[in-house]
XYZ file of C-alpha atoms in Angstrom:
453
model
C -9.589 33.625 12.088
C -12.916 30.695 11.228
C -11.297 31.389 7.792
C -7.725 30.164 8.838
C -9.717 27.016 11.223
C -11.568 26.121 8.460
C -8.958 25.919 6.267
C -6.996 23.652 9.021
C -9.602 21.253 9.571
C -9.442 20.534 5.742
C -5.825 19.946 5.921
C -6.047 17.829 8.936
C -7.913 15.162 6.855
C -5.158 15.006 4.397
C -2.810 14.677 7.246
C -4.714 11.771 8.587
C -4.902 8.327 6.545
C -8.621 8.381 5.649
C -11.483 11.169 6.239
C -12.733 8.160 8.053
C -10.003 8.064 10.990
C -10.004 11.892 11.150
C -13.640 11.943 11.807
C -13.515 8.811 14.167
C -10.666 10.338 16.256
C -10.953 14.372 16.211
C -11.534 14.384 19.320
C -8.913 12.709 20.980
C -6.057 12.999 18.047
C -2.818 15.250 18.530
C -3.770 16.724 15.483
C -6.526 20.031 15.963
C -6.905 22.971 14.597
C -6.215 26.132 16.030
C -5.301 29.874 15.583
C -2.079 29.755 13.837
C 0.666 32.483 14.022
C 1.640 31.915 10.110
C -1.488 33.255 8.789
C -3.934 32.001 6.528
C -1.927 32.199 3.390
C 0.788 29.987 4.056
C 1.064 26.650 2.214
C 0.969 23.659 4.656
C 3.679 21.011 5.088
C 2.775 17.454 5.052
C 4.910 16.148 8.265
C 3.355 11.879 7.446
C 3.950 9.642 4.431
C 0.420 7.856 4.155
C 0.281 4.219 1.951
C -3.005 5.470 0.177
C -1.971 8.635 -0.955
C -2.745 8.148 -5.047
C 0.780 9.121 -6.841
C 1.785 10.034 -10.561
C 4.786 7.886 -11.104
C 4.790 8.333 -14.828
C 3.579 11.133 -17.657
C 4.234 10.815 -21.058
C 3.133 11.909 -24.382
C 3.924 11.653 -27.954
C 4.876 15.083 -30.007
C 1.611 17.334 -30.831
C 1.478 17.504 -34.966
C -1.005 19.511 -36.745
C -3.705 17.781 -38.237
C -4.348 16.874 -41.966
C -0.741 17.992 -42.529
C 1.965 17.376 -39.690
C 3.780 14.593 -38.433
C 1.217 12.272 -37.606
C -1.558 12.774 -40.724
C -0.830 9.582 -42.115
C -1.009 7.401 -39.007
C -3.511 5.447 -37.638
C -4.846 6.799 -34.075
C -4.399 3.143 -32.565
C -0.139 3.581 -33.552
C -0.302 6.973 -31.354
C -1.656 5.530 -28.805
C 0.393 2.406 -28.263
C 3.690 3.806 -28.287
C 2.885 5.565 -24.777
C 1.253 2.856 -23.446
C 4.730 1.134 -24.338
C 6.754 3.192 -22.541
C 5.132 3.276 -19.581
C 5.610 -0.373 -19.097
C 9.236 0.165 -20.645
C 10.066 3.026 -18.322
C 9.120 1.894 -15.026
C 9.836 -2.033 -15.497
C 6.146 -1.966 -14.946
C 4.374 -5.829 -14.649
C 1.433 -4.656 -17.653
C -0.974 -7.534 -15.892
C -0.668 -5.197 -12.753
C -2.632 -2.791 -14.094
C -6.149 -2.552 -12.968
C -7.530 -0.675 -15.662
C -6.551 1.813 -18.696
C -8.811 4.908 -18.835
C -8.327 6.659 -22.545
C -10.105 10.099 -22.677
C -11.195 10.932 -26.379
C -13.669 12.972 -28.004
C -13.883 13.062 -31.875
C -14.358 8.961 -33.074
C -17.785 6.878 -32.576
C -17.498 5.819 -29.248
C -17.460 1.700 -30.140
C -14.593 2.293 -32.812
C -12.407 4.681 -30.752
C -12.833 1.851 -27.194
C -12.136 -0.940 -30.402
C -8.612 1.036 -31.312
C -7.901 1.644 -27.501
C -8.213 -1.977 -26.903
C -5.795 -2.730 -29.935
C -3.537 -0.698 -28.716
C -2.981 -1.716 -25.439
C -2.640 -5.334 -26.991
C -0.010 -3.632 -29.423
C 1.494 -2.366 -26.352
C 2.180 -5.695 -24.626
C -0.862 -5.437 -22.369
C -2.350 -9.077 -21.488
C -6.248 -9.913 -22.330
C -6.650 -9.656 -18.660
C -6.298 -5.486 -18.157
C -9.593 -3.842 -19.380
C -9.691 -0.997 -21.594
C -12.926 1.722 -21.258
C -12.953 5.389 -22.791
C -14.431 8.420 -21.500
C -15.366 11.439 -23.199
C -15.753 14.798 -21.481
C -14.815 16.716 -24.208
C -11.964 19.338 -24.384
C -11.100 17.760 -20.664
C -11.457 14.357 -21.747
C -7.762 13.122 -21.026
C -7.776 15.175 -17.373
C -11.165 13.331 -16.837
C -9.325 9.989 -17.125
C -6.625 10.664 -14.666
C -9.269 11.944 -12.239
C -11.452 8.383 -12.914
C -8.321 6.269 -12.269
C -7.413 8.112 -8.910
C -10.676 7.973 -7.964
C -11.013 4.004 -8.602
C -7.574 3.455 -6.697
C -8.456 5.889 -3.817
C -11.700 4.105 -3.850
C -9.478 0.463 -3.619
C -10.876 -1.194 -6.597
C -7.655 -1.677 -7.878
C -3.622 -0.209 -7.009
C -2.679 0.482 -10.373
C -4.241 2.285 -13.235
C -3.342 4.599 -16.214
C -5.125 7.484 -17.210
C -4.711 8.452 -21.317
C -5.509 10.482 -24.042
C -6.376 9.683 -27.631
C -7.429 12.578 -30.442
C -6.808 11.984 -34.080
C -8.519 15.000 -35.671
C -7.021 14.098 -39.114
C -8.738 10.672 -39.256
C -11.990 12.411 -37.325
C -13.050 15.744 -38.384
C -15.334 17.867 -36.180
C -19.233 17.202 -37.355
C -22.221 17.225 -36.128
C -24.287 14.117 -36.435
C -28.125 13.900 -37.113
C -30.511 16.850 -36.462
C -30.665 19.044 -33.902
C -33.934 19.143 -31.584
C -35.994 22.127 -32.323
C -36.947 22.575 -28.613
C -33.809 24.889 -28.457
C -35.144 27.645 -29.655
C -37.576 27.598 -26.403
C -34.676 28.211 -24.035
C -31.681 30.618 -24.712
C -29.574 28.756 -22.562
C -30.199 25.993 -24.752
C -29.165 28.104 -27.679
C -26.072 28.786 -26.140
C -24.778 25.525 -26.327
C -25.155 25.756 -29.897
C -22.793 28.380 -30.260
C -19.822 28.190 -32.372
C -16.814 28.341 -29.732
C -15.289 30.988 -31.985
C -18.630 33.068 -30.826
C -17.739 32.488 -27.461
C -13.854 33.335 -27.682
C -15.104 36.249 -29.088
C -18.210 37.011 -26.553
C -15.116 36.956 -23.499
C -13.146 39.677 -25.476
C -16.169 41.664 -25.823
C -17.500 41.171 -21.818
C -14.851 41.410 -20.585
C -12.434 43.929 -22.839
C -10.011 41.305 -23.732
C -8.436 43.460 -26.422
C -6.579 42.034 -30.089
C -3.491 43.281 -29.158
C -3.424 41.499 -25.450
C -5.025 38.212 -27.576
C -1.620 38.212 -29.867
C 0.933 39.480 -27.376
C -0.054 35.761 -25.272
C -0.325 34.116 -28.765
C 3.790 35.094 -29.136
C 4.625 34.405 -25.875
C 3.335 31.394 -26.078
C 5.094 30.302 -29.671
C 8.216 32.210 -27.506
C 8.053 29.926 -24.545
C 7.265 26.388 -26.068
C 10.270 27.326 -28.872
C 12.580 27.656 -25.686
C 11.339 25.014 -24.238
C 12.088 22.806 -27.145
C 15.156 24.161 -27.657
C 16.563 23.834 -24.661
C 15.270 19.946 -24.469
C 12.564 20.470 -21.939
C 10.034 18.304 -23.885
C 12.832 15.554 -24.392
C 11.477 13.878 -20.441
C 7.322 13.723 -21.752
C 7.536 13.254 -25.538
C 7.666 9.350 -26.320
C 9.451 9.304 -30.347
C 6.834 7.686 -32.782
C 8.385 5.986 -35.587
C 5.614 6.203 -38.662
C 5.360 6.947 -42.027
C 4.255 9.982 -44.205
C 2.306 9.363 -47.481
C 2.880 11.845 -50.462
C -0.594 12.899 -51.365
C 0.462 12.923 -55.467
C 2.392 10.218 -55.806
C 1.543 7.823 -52.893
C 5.042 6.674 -51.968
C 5.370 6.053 -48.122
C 8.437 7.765 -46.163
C 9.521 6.357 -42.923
C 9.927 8.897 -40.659
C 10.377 9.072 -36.581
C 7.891 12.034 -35.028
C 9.377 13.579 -31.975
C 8.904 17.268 -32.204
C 5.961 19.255 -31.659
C 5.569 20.570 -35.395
C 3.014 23.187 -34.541
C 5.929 26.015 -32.937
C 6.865 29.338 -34.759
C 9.731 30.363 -32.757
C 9.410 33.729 -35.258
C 5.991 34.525 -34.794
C 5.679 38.294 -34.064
C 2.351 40.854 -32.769
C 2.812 42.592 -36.376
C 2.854 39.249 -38.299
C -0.828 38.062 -36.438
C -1.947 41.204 -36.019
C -2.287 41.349 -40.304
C -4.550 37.887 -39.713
C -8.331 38.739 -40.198
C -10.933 37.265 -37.547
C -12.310 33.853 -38.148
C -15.611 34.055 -36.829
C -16.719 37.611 -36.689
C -16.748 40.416 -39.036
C -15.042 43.078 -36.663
C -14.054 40.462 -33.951
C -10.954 39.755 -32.454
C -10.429 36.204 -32.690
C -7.987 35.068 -35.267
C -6.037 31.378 -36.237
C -3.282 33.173 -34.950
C -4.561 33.865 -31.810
C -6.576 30.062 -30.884
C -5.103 26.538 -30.289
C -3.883 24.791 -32.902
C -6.186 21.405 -34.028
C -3.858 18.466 -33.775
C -3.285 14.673 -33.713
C -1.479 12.956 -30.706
C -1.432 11.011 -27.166
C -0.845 10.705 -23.981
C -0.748 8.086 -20.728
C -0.166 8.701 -17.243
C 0.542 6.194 -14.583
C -0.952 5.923 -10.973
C -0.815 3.802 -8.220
C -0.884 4.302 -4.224
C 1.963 5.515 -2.489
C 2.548 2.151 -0.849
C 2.896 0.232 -3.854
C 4.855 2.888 -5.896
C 7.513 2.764 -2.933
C 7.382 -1.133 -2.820
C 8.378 -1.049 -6.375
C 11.000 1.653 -6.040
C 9.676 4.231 -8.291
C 9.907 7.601 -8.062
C 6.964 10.050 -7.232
C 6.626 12.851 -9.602
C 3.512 14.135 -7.801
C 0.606 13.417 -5.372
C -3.040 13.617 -6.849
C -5.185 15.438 -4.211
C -8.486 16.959 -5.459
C -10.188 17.854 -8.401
C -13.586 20.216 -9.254
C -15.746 20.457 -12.568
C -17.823 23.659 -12.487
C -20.507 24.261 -15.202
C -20.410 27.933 -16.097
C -22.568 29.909 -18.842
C -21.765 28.279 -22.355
C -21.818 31.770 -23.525
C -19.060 32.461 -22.625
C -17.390 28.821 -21.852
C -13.769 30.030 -22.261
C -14.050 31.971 -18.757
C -14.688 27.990 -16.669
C -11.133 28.024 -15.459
C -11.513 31.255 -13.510
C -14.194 29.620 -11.560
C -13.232 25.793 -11.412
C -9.487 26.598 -10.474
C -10.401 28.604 -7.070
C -12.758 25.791 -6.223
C -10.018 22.915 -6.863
C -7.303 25.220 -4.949
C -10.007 25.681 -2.162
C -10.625 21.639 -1.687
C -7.119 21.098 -0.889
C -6.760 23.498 1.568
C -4.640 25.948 -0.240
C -4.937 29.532 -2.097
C -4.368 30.479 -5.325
C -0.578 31.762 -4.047
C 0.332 28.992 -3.195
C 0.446 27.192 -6.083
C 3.837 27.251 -8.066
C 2.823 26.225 -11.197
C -0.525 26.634 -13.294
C -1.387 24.541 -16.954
C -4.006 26.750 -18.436
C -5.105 25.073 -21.779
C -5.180 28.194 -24.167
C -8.259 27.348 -26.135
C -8.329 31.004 -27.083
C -6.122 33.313 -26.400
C -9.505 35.727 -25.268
C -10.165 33.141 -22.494
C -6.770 32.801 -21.336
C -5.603 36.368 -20.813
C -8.882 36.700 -19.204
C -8.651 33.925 -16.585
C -5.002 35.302 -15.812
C -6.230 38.675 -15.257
C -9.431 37.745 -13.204
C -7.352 35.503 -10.572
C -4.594 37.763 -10.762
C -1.992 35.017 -11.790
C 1.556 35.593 -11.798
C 2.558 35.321 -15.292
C 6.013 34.056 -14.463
C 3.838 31.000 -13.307
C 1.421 29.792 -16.432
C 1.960 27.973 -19.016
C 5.992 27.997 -18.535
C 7.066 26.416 -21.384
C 4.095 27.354 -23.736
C 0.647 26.366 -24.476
C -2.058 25.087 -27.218
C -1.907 28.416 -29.107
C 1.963 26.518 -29.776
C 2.244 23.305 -29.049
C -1.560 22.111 -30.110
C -4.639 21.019 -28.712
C -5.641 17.505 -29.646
C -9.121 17.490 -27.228
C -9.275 13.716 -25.820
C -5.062 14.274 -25.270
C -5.093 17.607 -24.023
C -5.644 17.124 -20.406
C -2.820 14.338 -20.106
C -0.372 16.343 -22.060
C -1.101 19.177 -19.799
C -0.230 16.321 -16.596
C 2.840 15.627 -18.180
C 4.345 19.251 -18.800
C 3.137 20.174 -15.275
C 4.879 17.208 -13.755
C 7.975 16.977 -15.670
C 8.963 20.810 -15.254
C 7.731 20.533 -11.172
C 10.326 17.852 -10.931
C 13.422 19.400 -13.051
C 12.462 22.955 -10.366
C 12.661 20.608 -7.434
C 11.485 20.682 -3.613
C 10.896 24.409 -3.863
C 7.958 23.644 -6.488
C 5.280 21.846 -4.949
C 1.901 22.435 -5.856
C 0.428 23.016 -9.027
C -2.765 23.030 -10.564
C -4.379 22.000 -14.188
C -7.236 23.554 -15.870
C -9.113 24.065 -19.168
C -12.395 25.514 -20.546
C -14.534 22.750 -22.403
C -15.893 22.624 -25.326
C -16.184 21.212 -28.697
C -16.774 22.653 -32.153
C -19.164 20.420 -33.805
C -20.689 21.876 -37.319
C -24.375 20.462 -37.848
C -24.607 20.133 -42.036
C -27.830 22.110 -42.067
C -26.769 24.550 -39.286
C -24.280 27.752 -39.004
C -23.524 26.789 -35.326
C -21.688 24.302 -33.103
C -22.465 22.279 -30.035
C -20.777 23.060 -27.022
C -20.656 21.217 -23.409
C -19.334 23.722 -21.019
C -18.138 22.302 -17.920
C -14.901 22.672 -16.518
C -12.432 20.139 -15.219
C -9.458 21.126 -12.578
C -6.586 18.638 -11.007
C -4.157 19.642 -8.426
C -0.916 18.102 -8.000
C 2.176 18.741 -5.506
C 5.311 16.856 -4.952
């Protein structure tokens, strides 16, 4: 029963305008918690429409292409990036000097050069001189951390309107490590573990935790199975923004026009059999294969906030409600397990439990990582990752989270008012390869967002 107050009071302040008024008029407000007859599972029901709730209005990405040979490996990063930014002015009737600030998470590029192509883009975009431009870099997360910066900003009222993006060109910017590493890390295995390459740590989960091959492919098909019906059926049609381009023959140089609006990483015919003949990647007898990881890519992404107030002054509709997000370091050993921890703590914030929440984004870094943070929360399957993942569709790091917003939002709105909450998630990390060393860097930190209609 403290369980089920506890979790009331928590849901009272989101009931009330600001934690502010709740805490200023608990004791004389209708609103109190109490023992409640529905039990301490049940999902609560938001009876007030409050002005400063912080809203999605918009989610939109370009097609996912794999890198150094898809769609996109002849275009600049600064021509992905724009054409989103586009149509979120184009697609809302949006006033571009409105916006407060553009937020562009993105991992790979030196820092001044990638916030020098986010700033052309936006320009190439139609935004005026006047909207500022800033990039942050959290790695795999990077694009989730953006949307979380911008709702923060609004809910703090520096500005109504922001957009939160995602930028990753991993044709134009390999994975490398720069410089030397300190040798202080071999005083501190901790240390060392952030060195790890995150193949080591895909395959450190399997072994923990008895993640076996055959579980590892069986989510690798079903996820080629799900994104392929997905795009079939036109499900990606509402997020993916067509990028008209050009591909360059590497023999003869000639440049073909082309228009990019198909994720071009998707084997609808992969099969257990066919991955199971692919030999591990980064282990002799291990179980982690390219069959069974996310797929390096090149894309974008934008989404659009604003508070409630302003989004209904302008007529637009709501495709969700941004109302808590958690980062949770776990051991970088074994960084792929962060979204078993960080997702309870996010669900917990709002007030909710993990069944309530319709609809879960679960970046599949590696397939180890996945099945494993499904099996330790106990997930309905019928519920992740509905219409694929990054073992399919790709896994661009600064665009990732973003992407993830989009599919989350997009398929939330086409199931309607009986969909309501859901939740994105991902493991972090980055494989960096120092020139002198045979082992990567790693941050691991983990970055949730929860959304509801």
């Amino acid at each position: 029963m403290e369980k089920a107050i506890n979790r009331q009071q928590v849901l009272l302040q989101h009931l009330n305008p600001s934690a502010s008024s709740f805490l200023s008029h608990q004791n004389n407000s209708a609103l109190s918690a109490s023992a409640c007859l529905a039990g301490d599972s049940a999902a609560y029901r938001r009876t007030n429409v409050f002005g400063d709730d912080v809203v999605i209005v918009a989610a939109y990405r370009t097609a996912l292409c794999k890198s150094k040979r898809g769609g996109f490996k002849d275009t600049y990063p600064d021509d992905l990036l724009a054409p989103v930014l586009r149509a979120v002015i184009e697609k809302t009737n949006l006033n571009p000097s409105e916006v407060g600030d553009i937020v562009v998470g993105t991992v790979l590029a030196p820092g001044s050069q990638r916030a020098s192509e986010c700033r052309m883009a936006a320009f190439y975009a139609g935004f005026p001189e006047t909207v500022p431009v800033r990039t942050v870099n959290r790695q795999c997360s990077s694009g989730l951390q953006a949307v979380a910066d911008v709702a923060a900003a609004i809910k703090a009222g520096f500005y109504e309107i922001g957009i939160g993006a995602g930028l990753e060109s991993m044709t134009t910017n390999p994975m490398a490590w720069e410089g030397s590493v300190n040798p202080r890390v071999k005083q501190m295995e901790q240390a060392q573990n952030c060195l790890l390459p995150m193949g080591i740590t895909s395959e450190n989960v399997a072994h923990r935790f008895g993640v076996t091959r055959q579980e590892q492919d069986q989510a690798a098909v079903e996820s080629h199975r799900k994104a392929a019906a997905a795009t079939a059926s036109g499900k990606f049609k509402d997020e993916i923004v067509p990028v008209a381009t050009k591909i360059v023959d590497p023999k003869t140089g000639d440049e073909k026009p082309v228009t990019i609006s198909v994720d071009d990483g998707i084997r609808a015919n992969t099969s257990v059999s066919d991955l199971g003949k692919l030999k591990p990647v980064f282990k002799k007898n291990g179980t982690t294969t390219a069959g069974n990881s996310s797929q390096v890519s090149d894309g974008a992404g934008a989404v659009l906030l604003m508070k409630r107030s302003v989004a209904m002054r302008k007529g637009l509709p709501i495709l969700g409600v941004f109302r808590t997000f958690a980062a949770v370091g776990v051991d970088p050993a074994i960084m792929g397990v962060g979204p078993a921890v960080a997702i309870p703590a996010a669900v917990k914030s709002a007030g909710l439990e993990l069944d309530d929440v319709d609809l879960f984004e679960i970046n599949e870094a590696f397939a180890s990582q996945f099945v494993y943070c499904q099996k330790k929360l106990e997930l309905d399957p019928q519920k992740i990752n509905v219409n694929g993942g990054a073992m399919a569709i790709g896994h661009p790091l600064g665009v990732t989270g973003a992407r993830c917003v989009a599919t989350l939002l997009h398929e939330m709105k086409r199931r309607g008012k009986d969909c309501r909450f859901g939740v994105v998630s991902m493991c972090i990390g980055t494989i960096y390869l120092p020139p002198s060393l045979p082992f990567c860097y790693i941050l691991a930190r983990v970055a949730d967002h929860q959304f509801h209609n």
